CSV table of C-alpha atoms and ligand atoms in Angstrom, one decimal:
chain,number,residue,atom,x,y,z
A,1,MET,CA,5.0,22.1,-34.9
A,2,ASP,CA,3.9,24.8,-37.4
A,3,LEU,CA,4.8,28.2,-35.9
A,4,ARG,CA,3.0,30.3,-38.5
A,5,LEU,CA,-0.2,32.0,-37.3
A,6,SER,CA,-3.4,30.6,-39.0
A,7,GLU,CA,-6.3,32.7,-40.0
A,8,SER,CA,-8.2,31.8,-36.9
A,9,ASP,CA,-5.1,32.8,-34.8
A,10,GLU,CA,-5.2,36.2,-36.5
A,11,ALA,CA,-8.9,36.5,-35.8
A,12,PHE,CA,-8.3,35.6,-32.1
A,13,ARG,CA,-5.6,38.3,-31.9
A,14,ALA,CA,-7.8,40.9,-33.5
A,15,GLY,CA,-10.7,40.1,-31.2
A,16,LEU,CA,-8.4,40.2,-28.1
A,17,ARG,CA,-6.9,43.5,-29.2
A,18,ASP,CA,-10.4,45.0,-29.6
A,19,TRP,CA,-11.5,43.6,-26.2
A,20,LEU,CA,-8.4,45.0,-24.5
A,21,ALA,CA,-8.8,48.4,-26.1
A,22,ARG,CA,-12.4,48.6,-24.8
A,23,THR,CA,-11.8,47.0,-21.4
A,24,LEU,CA,-8.6,48.5,-20.1
A,25,PRO,CA,-9.6,52.2,-20.1
A,26,ALA,CA,-12.7,51.2,-18.1
A,27,LEU,CA,-10.8,49.5,-15.3
A,28,PRO,CA,-10.7,51.1,-11.9
A,29,GLU,CA,-7.4,52.6,-10.8
A,30,ALA,CA,-4.9,50.0,-9.7
A,31,PRO,CA,-4.7,49.8,-5.9
A,32,THR,CA,-1.5,50.6,-3.9
A,33,ARG,CA,0.8,47.7,-3.1
A,34,ASP,CA,-0.2,47.4,0.6
A,35,ASP,CA,-4.0,47.9,0.2
A,36,TRP,CA,-4.7,44.1,0.3
A,37,PRO,CA,-8.5,44.2,0.3
A,38,ALA,CA,-8.4,46.5,-2.7
A,39,ARG,CA,-5.8,44.3,-4.4
A,40,VAL,CA,-7.9,41.2,-4.0
A,41,ARG,CA,-10.9,43.1,-5.4
A,42,PHE,CA,-9.0,44.4,-8.3
A,43,ASP,CA,-7.3,41.2,-9.2
A,44,THR,CA,-10.3,39.0,-8.8
A,45,ASP,CA,-12.5,41.5,-10.7
A,46,TRP,CA,-9.9,41.3,-13.6
A,47,GLN,CA,-10.1,37.5,-13.5
A,48,ARG,CA,-13.9,37.7,-13.7
A,49,ARG,CA,-13.7,40.0,-16.7
A,50,LEU,CA,-11.3,37.6,-18.4
A,51,PHE,CA,-13.8,34.7,-17.7
A,52,ASP,CA,-16.8,36.6,-18.9
A,53,ALA,CA,-15.0,37.4,-22.2
A,54,GLY,CA,-13.8,33.8,-22.7
A,55,TYR,CA,-10.2,34.5,-22.0
A,56,ALA,CA,-9.8,32.7,-18.6
A,57,GLY,CA,-8.2,29.2,-18.4
A,58,LEU,CA,-7.2,29.1,-22.1
A,59,SER,CA,-5.3,25.9,-21.6
A,60,TRP,CA,-7.9,24.3,-19.3
A,61,PRO,CA,-10.6,21.8,-20.4
A,62,THR,CA,-14.0,23.3,-21.3
A,63,ALA,CA,-15.7,20.9,-18.8
A,64,TYR,CA,-14.2,23.0,-16.0
A,65,GLY,CA,-14.9,26.4,-17.5
A,66,GLY,CA,-11.7,26.6,-19.6
A,67,GLN,CA,-11.3,27.2,-23.3
A,68,ASP,CA,-9.2,24.2,-24.5
A,69,ALA,CA,-7.5,26.8,-26.7
A,70,ALA,CA,-4.7,26.0,-29.1
A,71,PRO,CA,-1.1,26.7,-27.8
A,72,SER,CA,-0.8,29.5,-30.4
A,73,GLU,CA,-3.8,31.3,-28.8
A,74,GLN,CA,-2.3,30.9,-25.4
A,75,LEU,CA,0.9,32.5,-26.6
A,76,LEU,CA,-0.9,35.3,-28.4
A,77,PHE,CA,-2.9,36.0,-25.2
A,78,LEU,CA,0.4,36.4,-23.2
A,79,GLU,CA,1.9,38.6,-25.9
A,80,GLU,CA,-1.1,40.9,-26.4
A,81,THR,CA,-2.1,41.3,-22.7
A,82,THR,CA,1.5,42.1,-21.7
A,83,ARG,CA,2.0,44.5,-24.6
A,84,ALA,CA,-1.3,46.3,-23.7
A,85,GLU,CA,-0.1,46.5,-20.1
A,86,ALA,CA,-3.2,44.6,-18.9
A,87,PRO,CA,-3.2,43.7,-15.2
A,88,TYR,CA,-1.0,40.8,-14.1
A,89,VAL,CA,-2.6,37.7,-12.5
A,90,GLY,CA,-1.7,39.1,-9.0
A,91,VAL,CA,-3.4,37.2,-6.2
A,92,ASN,CA,-4.7,34.7,-8.7
A,93,PHE,CA,-1.1,33.4,-9.3
A,94,VAL,CA,-1.3,30.2,-7.3
A,95,GLY,CA,-4.8,29.3,-8.2
A,96,THR,CA,-4.7,29.9,-12.0
A,97,LEU,CA,-1.1,29.0,-12.6
A,98,HIS,CA,-0.3,25.9,-10.5
A,99,ALA,CA,-3.0,24.8,-8.0
A,100,GLY,CA,-5.7,24.7,-10.8
A,101,PRO,CA,-3.4,22.8,-13.2
A,102,THR,CA,-2.5,20.4,-10.4
A,103,LEU,CA,-6.1,19.6,-9.7
A,104,ILE,CA,-6.7,19.1,-13.5
A,105,ALA,CA,-3.9,16.6,-13.5
A,106,GLU,CA,-4.3,14.9,-10.2
A,107,GLY,CA,-7.6,15.9,-8.5
A,108,ASP,CA,-10.7,13.7,-8.3
A,109,GLU,CA,-13.9,14.8,-10.0
A,110,ASP,CA,-15.4,16.3,-6.8
A,111,GLN,CA,-12.3,18.4,-6.3
A,112,LYS,CA,-12.2,19.6,-9.9
A,113,ALA,CA,-15.9,20.5,-9.8
A,114,ALA,CA,-15.6,22.3,-6.5
A,115,HIS,CA,-12.6,24.4,-7.3
A,116,LEU,CA,-11.7,24.8,-11.0
A,117,PRO,CA,-14.7,26.9,-12.2
A,118,ARG,CA,-14.4,29.1,-9.0
A,119,ILE,CA,-10.7,29.7,-9.6
A,120,LEU,CA,-11.4,30.7,-13.2
A,121,ARG,CA,-14.2,33.1,-12.2
A,122,GLY,CA,-12.0,34.8,-9.6
A,123,GLU,CA,-14.1,33.5,-6.8
A,124,GLU,CA,-11.3,31.6,-5.0
A,125,VAL,CA,-7.9,32.9,-4.0
A,126,TRP,CA,-5.2,30.2,-3.3
A,127,CYS,CA,-1.8,30.3,-1.6
A,128,GLN,CA,1.0,27.8,-1.3
A,129,CYS,CA,2.0,26.2,2.0
A,130,PHE,CA,5.0,24.1,1.1
A,131,SER,CA,8.1,25.6,2.7
A,132,GLU,CA,9.0,25.3,6.3
A,133,PRO,CA,11.7,26.9,8.4
A,134,GLU,CA,13.9,23.8,8.1
A,135,ALA,CA,12.6,22.6,4.7
A,136,GLY,CA,13.0,25.0,1.7
A,137,SER,CA,15.5,23.6,-0.8
A,138,ASP,CA,15.2,20.3,1.0
A,139,LEU,CA,11.4,20.4,0.7
A,140,ALA,CA,11.0,16.6,1.2
A,141,GLY,CA,12.4,17.1,4.7
A,142,LEU,CA,9.2,18.8,5.8
A,143,ARG,CA,7.9,18.0,9.3
A,144,THR,CA,4.3,19.2,9.5
A,145,ARG,CA,2.5,16.1,10.7
A,146,ALA,CA,-0.9,14.8,9.6
A,147,VAL,CA,-2.4,12.1,11.8
A,148,ARG,CA,-5.4,10.2,10.5
A,149,ASP,CA,-8.5,10.4,12.7
A,150,GLY,CA,-11.5,8.8,10.9
A,151,ASP,CA,-12.4,11.0,8.0
A,152,HIS,CA,-10.0,13.7,8.9
A,153,TYR,CA,-6.3,14.4,9.1
A,154,VAL,CA,-5.2,16.3,12.3
A,155,VAL,CA,-2.5,18.6,11.1
A,156,THR,CA,0.1,20.3,13.3
A,157,GLY,CA,3.2,22.3,12.2
A,158,GLN,CA,4.6,25.5,10.7
A,159,LYS,CA,4.8,26.8,7.2
A,160,ILE,CA,6.7,29.9,6.0
A,161,TRP,CA,7.0,32.2,2.9
A,162,CYS,CA,3.4,31.5,1.9
A,163,SER,CA,2.8,34.1,-0.7
A,164,PHE,CA,-0.8,35.5,-0.4
A,165,GLY,CA,-1.3,33.4,2.8
A,166,HIS,CA,-3.2,36.2,4.5
A,167,VAL,CA,-5.7,36.6,1.6
A,168,GLY,CA,-5.8,33.0,0.4
A,169,GLU,CA,-9.0,31.0,0.9
A,170,TYR,CA,-7.4,27.7,0.1
A,171,GLY,CA,-3.8,26.5,0.4
A,172,GLU,CA,-1.8,23.8,-1.3
A,173,LEU,CA,-0.6,22.0,1.8
A,174,LEU,CA,2.2,19.4,2.1
A,175,VAL,CA,2.1,17.2,5.2
A,176,ARG,CA,3.9,14.2,6.5
A,177,THR,CA,1.5,11.3,6.8
A,178,ASP,CA,4.0,8.6,7.4
A,179,PRO,CA,6.9,9.6,9.7
A,180,ASP,CA,8.5,6.2,9.4
A,181,ALA,CA,8.8,6.0,5.6
A,182,PRO,CA,11.9,7.4,3.7
A,183,LYS,CA,11.3,11.2,3.5
A,184,HIS,CA,10.1,11.3,-0.1
A,185,ARG,CA,7.6,8.5,0.5
A,186,GLY,CA,5.6,9.7,3.5
A,187,ILE,CA,4.2,13.0,2.2
A,188,SER,CA,0.6,13.8,1.2
A,189,TRP,CA,-0.8,16.9,-0.7
A,190,LEU,CA,-3.9,18.4,0.8
A,191,ILE,CA,-6.3,21.2,-0.1
A,192,LEU,CA,-6.4,23.4,3.0
A,193,PRO,CA,-9.4,25.7,3.6
A,194,MET,CA,-7.6,28.6,5.3
A,195,ASP,CA,-10.5,29.4,7.6
A,196,LEU,CA,-10.3,26.1,9.5
A,197,PRO,CA,-10.0,26.4,13.4
A,198,GLY,CA,-6.4,26.1,14.5
A,199,ILE,CA,-4.8,28.1,11.7
A,200,GLU,CA,-2.9,31.3,12.5
A,201,VAL,CA,-1.5,33.4,9.6
A,202,ARG,CA,1.2,35.9,10.4
A,203,PRO,CA,2.3,38.3,7.7
A,204,ILE,CA,6.1,38.9,7.3
A,205,GLU,CA,7.2,42.4,6.3
A,206,THR,CA,9.8,42.4,3.5
A,207,LEU,CA,12.5,44.8,2.5
A,208,LEU,CA,10.0,46.6,0.3
A,209,GLY,CA,7.7,47.2,3.2
A,210,SER,CA,5.0,44.9,1.8
A,211,SER,CA,3.6,41.8,3.5
A,212,GLU,CA,3.1,39.5,0.6
A,213,PHE,CA,4.6,36.5,2.6
A,214,CYS,CA,3.2,34.8,5.6
A,215,GLU,CA,4.0,32.3,8.3
A,216,VAL,CA,1.2,29.8,8.8
A,217,PHE,CA,0.9,28.0,12.1
A,218,LEU,CA,-1.3,24.9,12.2
A,219,ASP,CA,-2.4,23.6,15.6
A,220,GLU,CA,-4.4,20.3,15.4
A,221,VAL,CA,-6.3,21.5,12.3
A,222,ARG,CA,-8.8,19.0,11.1
A,223,VAL,CA,-8.6,18.6,7.3
A,224,PRO,CA,-11.1,16.2,5.6
A,225,VAL,CA,-9.5,13.2,4.0
A,226,ALA,CA,-11.6,14.0,1.0
A,227,ASN,CA,-9.3,17.1,0.5
A,228,ARG,CA,-6.3,14.8,-0.3
A,229,VAL,CA,-5.1,15.1,-3.9
A,230,GLY,CA,-3.6,11.9,-5.1
A,231,ALA,CA,-3.0,8.8,-3.0
A,232,GLU,CA,-2.0,8.9,0.7
A,233,HIS,CA,1.8,9.1,1.1
A,234,ASP,CA,2.1,9.8,-2.7
A,235,GLY,CA,2.3,13.6,-2.2
A,236,TRP,CA,5.9,14.0,-3.4
A,237,ARG,CA,4.9,12.9,-6.9
A,238,VAL,CA,2.0,15.3,-6.9
A,239,THR,CA,4.3,18.1,-5.6
A,240,ASN,CA,6.5,17.6,-8.6
A,241,VAL,CA,3.5,18.0,-10.8
A,242,THR,CA,2.8,21.3,-9.0
A,243,LEU,CA,6.4,22.5,-9.3
A,244,SER,CA,6.6,21.6,-13.0
A,245,PHE,CA,3.7,24.1,-13.6
A,246,GLU,CA,5.2,26.6,-11.2
A,247,ARG,CA,8.6,26.5,-12.7
A,248,GLY,CA,7.6,25.8,-16.3
A,249,THR,CA,4.8,28.1,-17.4
A,250,ALA,CA,3.9,30.3,-14.4
A,251,PHE,CA,6.7,32.9,-15.1
A,252,VAL,CA,6.0,33.3,-18.8
A,253,SER,CA,3.9,36.4,-18.7
A,254,GLU,CA,6.6,38.0,-16.6
A,255,MET,CA,9.1,37.3,-19.4
A,256,VAL,CA,7.2,39.2,-22.0
A,257,ASP,CA,7.3,42.1,-19.5
A,258,ALA,CA,11.1,41.7,-19.1
A,259,ARG,CA,11.4,42.1,-22.9
A,260,ARG,CA,9.5,45.4,-22.6
A,261,LEU,CA,11.7,46.7,-19.8
A,262,ALA,CA,14.8,45.7,-21.8
A,263,GLU,CA,13.5,47.7,-24.8
A,264,GLU,CA,12.8,50.7,-22.6
A,265,LEU,CA,16.4,50.6,-21.4
A,266,ARG,CA,17.9,50.4,-24.9
A,267,PRO,CA,18.1,54.2,-25.6
A,268,HIS,CA,19.9,54.8,-22.3
A,269,VAL,CA,22.7,52.4,-22.9
A,270,THR,CA,25.7,54.2,-24.4
A,271,SER,CA,28.9,52.3,-23.7
A,272,THR,CA,29.9,49.3,-25.8
A,273,ALA,CA,30.3,47.1,-22.7
A,274,GLU,CA,26.7,47.9,-21.6
A,275,ARG,CA,25.3,47.5,-25.1
A,276,ARG,CA,26.9,44.0,-25.2
A,277,GLU,CA,25.4,43.1,-21.8
A,278,LEU,CA,21.9,44.3,-22.9
A,279,GLY,CA,22.4,42.3,-26.2
A,280,HIS,CA,23.1,39.2,-24.2
A,281,VAL,CA,20.0,39.7,-22.0
A,282,LEU,CA,17.8,40.3,-25.1
A,283,ALA,CA,19.3,37.2,-26.8
A,284,ALA,CA,18.5,35.1,-23.7
A,285,LEU,CA,15.0,36.4,-23.7
A,286,ASP,CA,14.6,35.5,-27.3
A,287,ALA,CA,15.8,32.0,-26.7
A,288,LEU,CA,13.5,31.7,-23.7
A,289,TRP,CA,10.5,32.8,-25.9
A,290,ALA,CA,11.4,29.9,-28.3
A,291,LEU,CA,11.6,27.6,-25.3
A,292,THR,CA,8.2,28.9,-24.0
A,293,ILE,CA,6.6,28.1,-27.3
A,294,ARG,CA,7.8,24.5,-26.8
A,295,ASN,CA,6.8,24.4,-23.2
A,296,VAL,CA,3.3,25.7,-23.8
A,297,SER,CA,2.9,23.3,-26.6
A,298,GLN,CA,4.0,20.4,-24.5
A,299,ALA,CA,2.0,21.5,-21.4
A,300,SER,CA,-1.1,21.7,-23.6
A,301,ARG,CA,-0.6,18.0,-24.3
A,302,GLY,CA,-0.2,17.3,-20.6
A,303,VAL,CA,3.6,16.8,-20.8
A,304,ALA,CA,6.0,18.7,-18.6
A,305,GLY,CA,9.2,18.4,-20.7
A,306,PRO,CA,12.7,19.2,-19.8
A,307,GLY,CA,12.3,22.8,-20.9
A,308,ALA,CA,10.2,23.4,-17.8
A,309,LEU,CA,13.2,22.6,-15.7
A,310,MET,CA,15.5,25.0,-17.6
A,311,PHE,CA,13.1,27.9,-18.1
A,312,LYS,CA,12.9,29.1,-14.5
A,313,LEU,CA,16.6,28.9,-14.0
A,314,ALA,CA,17.5,30.7,-17.2
A,315,TYR,CA,14.7,33.3,-16.9
A,316,SER,CA,15.3,34.3,-13.3
A,317,GLU,CA,19.0,34.7,-14.0
A,318,ALA,CA,18.4,36.8,-17.2
A,319,ARG,CA,16.0,39.0,-15.3
A,320,ASP,CA,18.4,39.4,-12.4
A,321,ARG,CA,21.1,40.6,-14.9
A,322,LEU,CA,18.6,43.0,-16.5
A,323,GLY,CA,17.7,44.4,-13.1
A,324,GLU,CA,21.4,44.9,-12.3
A,325,LEU,CA,22.2,46.5,-15.6
A,326,THR,CA,19.2,48.9,-15.3
A,327,MET,CA,20.4,50.2,-12.0
A,328,ARG,CA,23.9,50.7,-13.4
A,329,VAL,CA,22.8,52.4,-16.6
A,330,LEU,CA,20.3,54.7,-15.0
A,331,GLY,CA,22.4,55.5,-12.0
A,332,ARG,CA,21.4,54.7,-8.5
A,333,GLY,CA,21.6,58.3,-7.3
A,334,GLY,CA,18.4,59.5,-9.0
A,335,PHE,CA,16.1,56.9,-7.5
A,336,ASP,CA,14.2,56.5,-4.3
A,337,VAL,CA,12.8,53.2,-3.0
A,338,HIS,CA,9.4,53.9,-4.4
A,339,ASP,CA,10.7,54.2,-8.0
A,340,TYR,CA,9.2,51.3,-9.9
A,341,ARG,CA,12.7,50.4,-11.2
A,342,VAL,CA,14.2,50.1,-7.7
A,343,GLU,CA,11.2,48.0,-6.6
A,344,GLU,CA,11.7,46.0,-9.7
A,345,ARG,CA,15.3,45.5,-8.9
A,346,LEU,CA,14.6,44.4,-5.3
A,347,ARG,CA,11.9,42.0,-6.5
A,348,THR,CA,14.0,40.4,-9.2
A,349,LEU,CA,16.6,39.6,-6.6
A,350,SER,CA,14.1,37.1,-5.1
A,351,LEU,CA,13.4,35.4,-8.4
A,352,PRO,CA,16.5,33.1,-8.3
A,353,ILE,CA,15.2,31.9,-4.9
A,354,ALA,CA,11.4,31.6,-5.4
A,355,ALA,CA,10.0,28.2,-6.5
A,356,GLY,CA,13.5,26.5,-5.9
A,357,THR,CA,16.8,28.3,-5.9
A,358,SER,CA,19.2,28.4,-8.9
A,359,GLN,CA,21.7,26.1,-7.2
A,360,VAL,CA,19.0,23.5,-6.5
A,361,GLN,CA,17.7,23.9,-10.1
A,362,ARG,CA,21.2,23.2,-11.3
A,363,ASN,CA,21.4,20.1,-9.2
A,364,ILE,CA,18.1,18.8,-10.6
A,365,ILE,CA,19.1,19.5,-14.2
A,366,GLY,CA,22.5,17.9,-13.6
A,367,GLU,CA,21.0,14.8,-12.1
A,368,ARG,CA,17.7,14.3,-13.9
A,369,LEU,CA,18.4,15.7,-17.3
A,370,LEU,CA,22.1,15.2,-17.8
A,371,GLY,CA,22.5,12.0,-15.8
A,372,LEU,CA,25.4,13.3,-13.7
A,373,PRO,CA,26.2,11.6,-10.5
A,374,ARG,CA,23.9,12.5,-7.6
A,375,GLU,CA,25.2,15.1,-5.2
A,376,GLN,CA,26.8,13.8,-2.1
A,377,PRO,CA,26.0,15.0,1.4
A,378,TRP,CA,28.8,17.1,3.0
A,379,PRO,CA,31.2,14.9,5.0
A,380,ALA,CA,30.6,15.3,8.8
A,381,ALA,CA,33.2,17.6,10.4
A,382,PRO,CA,35.7,15.7,12.5
A,383,SER,CA,34.7,16.0,16.2
A,384,GLY,CA,36.3,18.9,17.9
A,385,SER,CA,36.7,21.0,14.7
A,386,PRO,CA,35.0,24.4,14.7
A,387,ALA,CA,31.5,24.6,13.1
A,388,ARG,CA,31.5,25.7,9.5
B,401,FAD,C1,9.5,35.5,-4.0
B,401,FAD,C2,9.3,34.2,-3.2
B,401,FAD,C3,8.1,33.6,-3.1
B,401,FAD,C4,7.9,32.4,-2.4
B,401,FAD,N1,6.7,31.9,-2.3
B,401,FAD,C5,6.5,30.8,-1.6
B,401,FAD,C6,5.2,30.2,-1.4
B,401,FAD,O1,4.2,30.8,-1.8
B,401,FAD,N2,5.0,29.1,-0.7
B,401,FAD,C7,6.1,28.4,-0.2
B,401,FAD,O2,5.9,27.4,0.4
B,401,FAD,N3,7.4,28.9,-0.3
B,401,FAD,C8,7.6,30.0,-1.0
B,401,FAD,N4,8.8,30.6,-1.2
B,401,FAD,C9,10.0,29.9,-0.5
B,401,FAD,C10,10.9,29.2,-1.5
B,401,FAD,O3,10.4,28.1,-2.1
B,401,FAD,C11,12.2,28.9,-0.7
B,401,FAD,O4,12.8,30.2,-0.3
B,401,FAD,C12,13.3,28.2,-1.5
B,401,FAD,O5,12.8,26.9,-1.8
B,401,FAD,C13,14.6,28.1,-0.8
B,401,FAD,O6,14.5,27.6,0.5
B,401,FAD,P1,15.1,28.4,1.8
B,401,FAD,O7,14.7,29.8,1.7
B,401,FAD,O8,14.7,27.6,3.0
B,401,FAD,O9,16.6,28.4,1.5
B,401,FAD,P2,17.7,27.2,1.9
B,401,FAD,O10,17.1,25.9,1.5
B,401,FAD,O11,18.0,27.3,3.4
B,401,FAD,O12,18.9,27.5,1.0
B,401,FAD,C14,19.9,28.5,1.4
B,401,FAD,C15,21.0,28.5,0.4
B,401,FAD,O13,21.6,27.2,0.3
B,401,FAD,C16,21.6,26.7,-1.0
B,401,FAD,N5,21.4,25.3,-1.1
B,401,FAD,C17,20.6,24.5,-0.3
B,401,FAD,N6,20.6,23.2,-0.6
B,401,FAD,C18,21.6,23.1,-1.6
B,401,FAD,C19,22.1,22.0,-2.3
B,401,FAD,N7,21.7,20.8,-2.1
B,401,FAD,N8,23.1,22.3,-3.2
B,401,FAD,C20,23.5,23.5,-3.5
B,401,FAD,N9,23.1,24.6,-2.8
B,401,FAD,C21,22.1,24.4,-1.9
B,401,FAD,C22,20.4,27.4,-1.7
B,401,FAD,O14,20.6,27.5,-3.1
B,401,FAD,C23,20.5,28.8,-1.0
B,401,FAD,O15,21.4,29.6,-1.7
B,401,FAD,C24,9.0,31.8,-1.8
B,401,FAD,C25,10.3,32.4,-1.9
B,401,FAD,C26,10.5,33.6,-2.6
B,401,FAD,C27,11.8,34.2,-2.7
């Protein structure tokens, strides 16, 4: 691909800069972290402004309210909005970055028409109900049951770690529709309206004091069969489509932000060893930007290439190293927990776990990309030996 910017790219950049310069000063003050009603208003209002200005859904088809923009424009948008410190996607993360793209790839026309324009206009907040207490890394081991009853599935089970579960209006829900099939073959992917009877959402308080995560309990919840995305029992394949977007492109705008934080740290780094560490992080971020260009270009052609598998692993680990270095260079003593750098450090600790842990990513890369032998289950402990 040609990486030089064309005249129309430059015009896009100039128009975006101008819009950001006019729009950002007029935004209301950003709400505090735990004021969820205000956060939803702020984030969805920002999404609406993007939509009205023609900057929402740059990679999405125009038929569903998107812009069908060239990959270069998508990358310029990320660069410019992050440099201008525009608001982040916030509560629109799941809807715009992986639920919407999954519906574009796998949804039927009714599902696309019902949800895609509303997601882009900031009128629908989504959450993800994948993980369960006994099914995180081993997601295909999920147990939430869906029993067919006419035009509905009757769903019973428990989900955990649902980001934005308490404000989401729709959830990406994985259920077991065939308990007798091998575990990867009996799963279905459903659109879950979060206000259905039988759903109880319980926020979980984190170390930072915020309640971004939730447990979701489902007790005989009747979900229309029309809400199934993809064929019955074929949900594992659809899940991998969702995960490829979540791991491949969803973290990109964060990465531009990581570059800014690394540059901020540069004047404070004095020792040779720390300069070398910062240099390594910056080099990793540079390489990841090159990978991003490739990933965005492939994603715009509907391909989730191998870069998507590597991006999340390499990015979350580089960000983790940057967070650790920041704390070391600036000294822990001068901070309290409300300092954004401390919050940032605590948050980055979770990145190598979110959307699949680094260990699991390494397994996937080893097996699927490099063709290494599949991992073997641990041998059972001989009877009578102590538990590990
Ligand atoms: C910030 C954040 C946001 C999240 N948001 C959501 C969300 O919105 N919706 C949702 O459904 N889930 C969400 N999750 C959950 C996330 O997907 C899981 O935490 C993750 O998949 C790991 O599962 P687990 O926590 O059950 O850990 P476990 O699977 O219990 O893993 C524990 C440890 O064992 C290691 N391990 C497990 N299996 C293997 C193996 N085969 N080989 C080597 N090591 C292994 C893991 O790497 C890990 O270190 C989120 C998590 C975080 C941190």
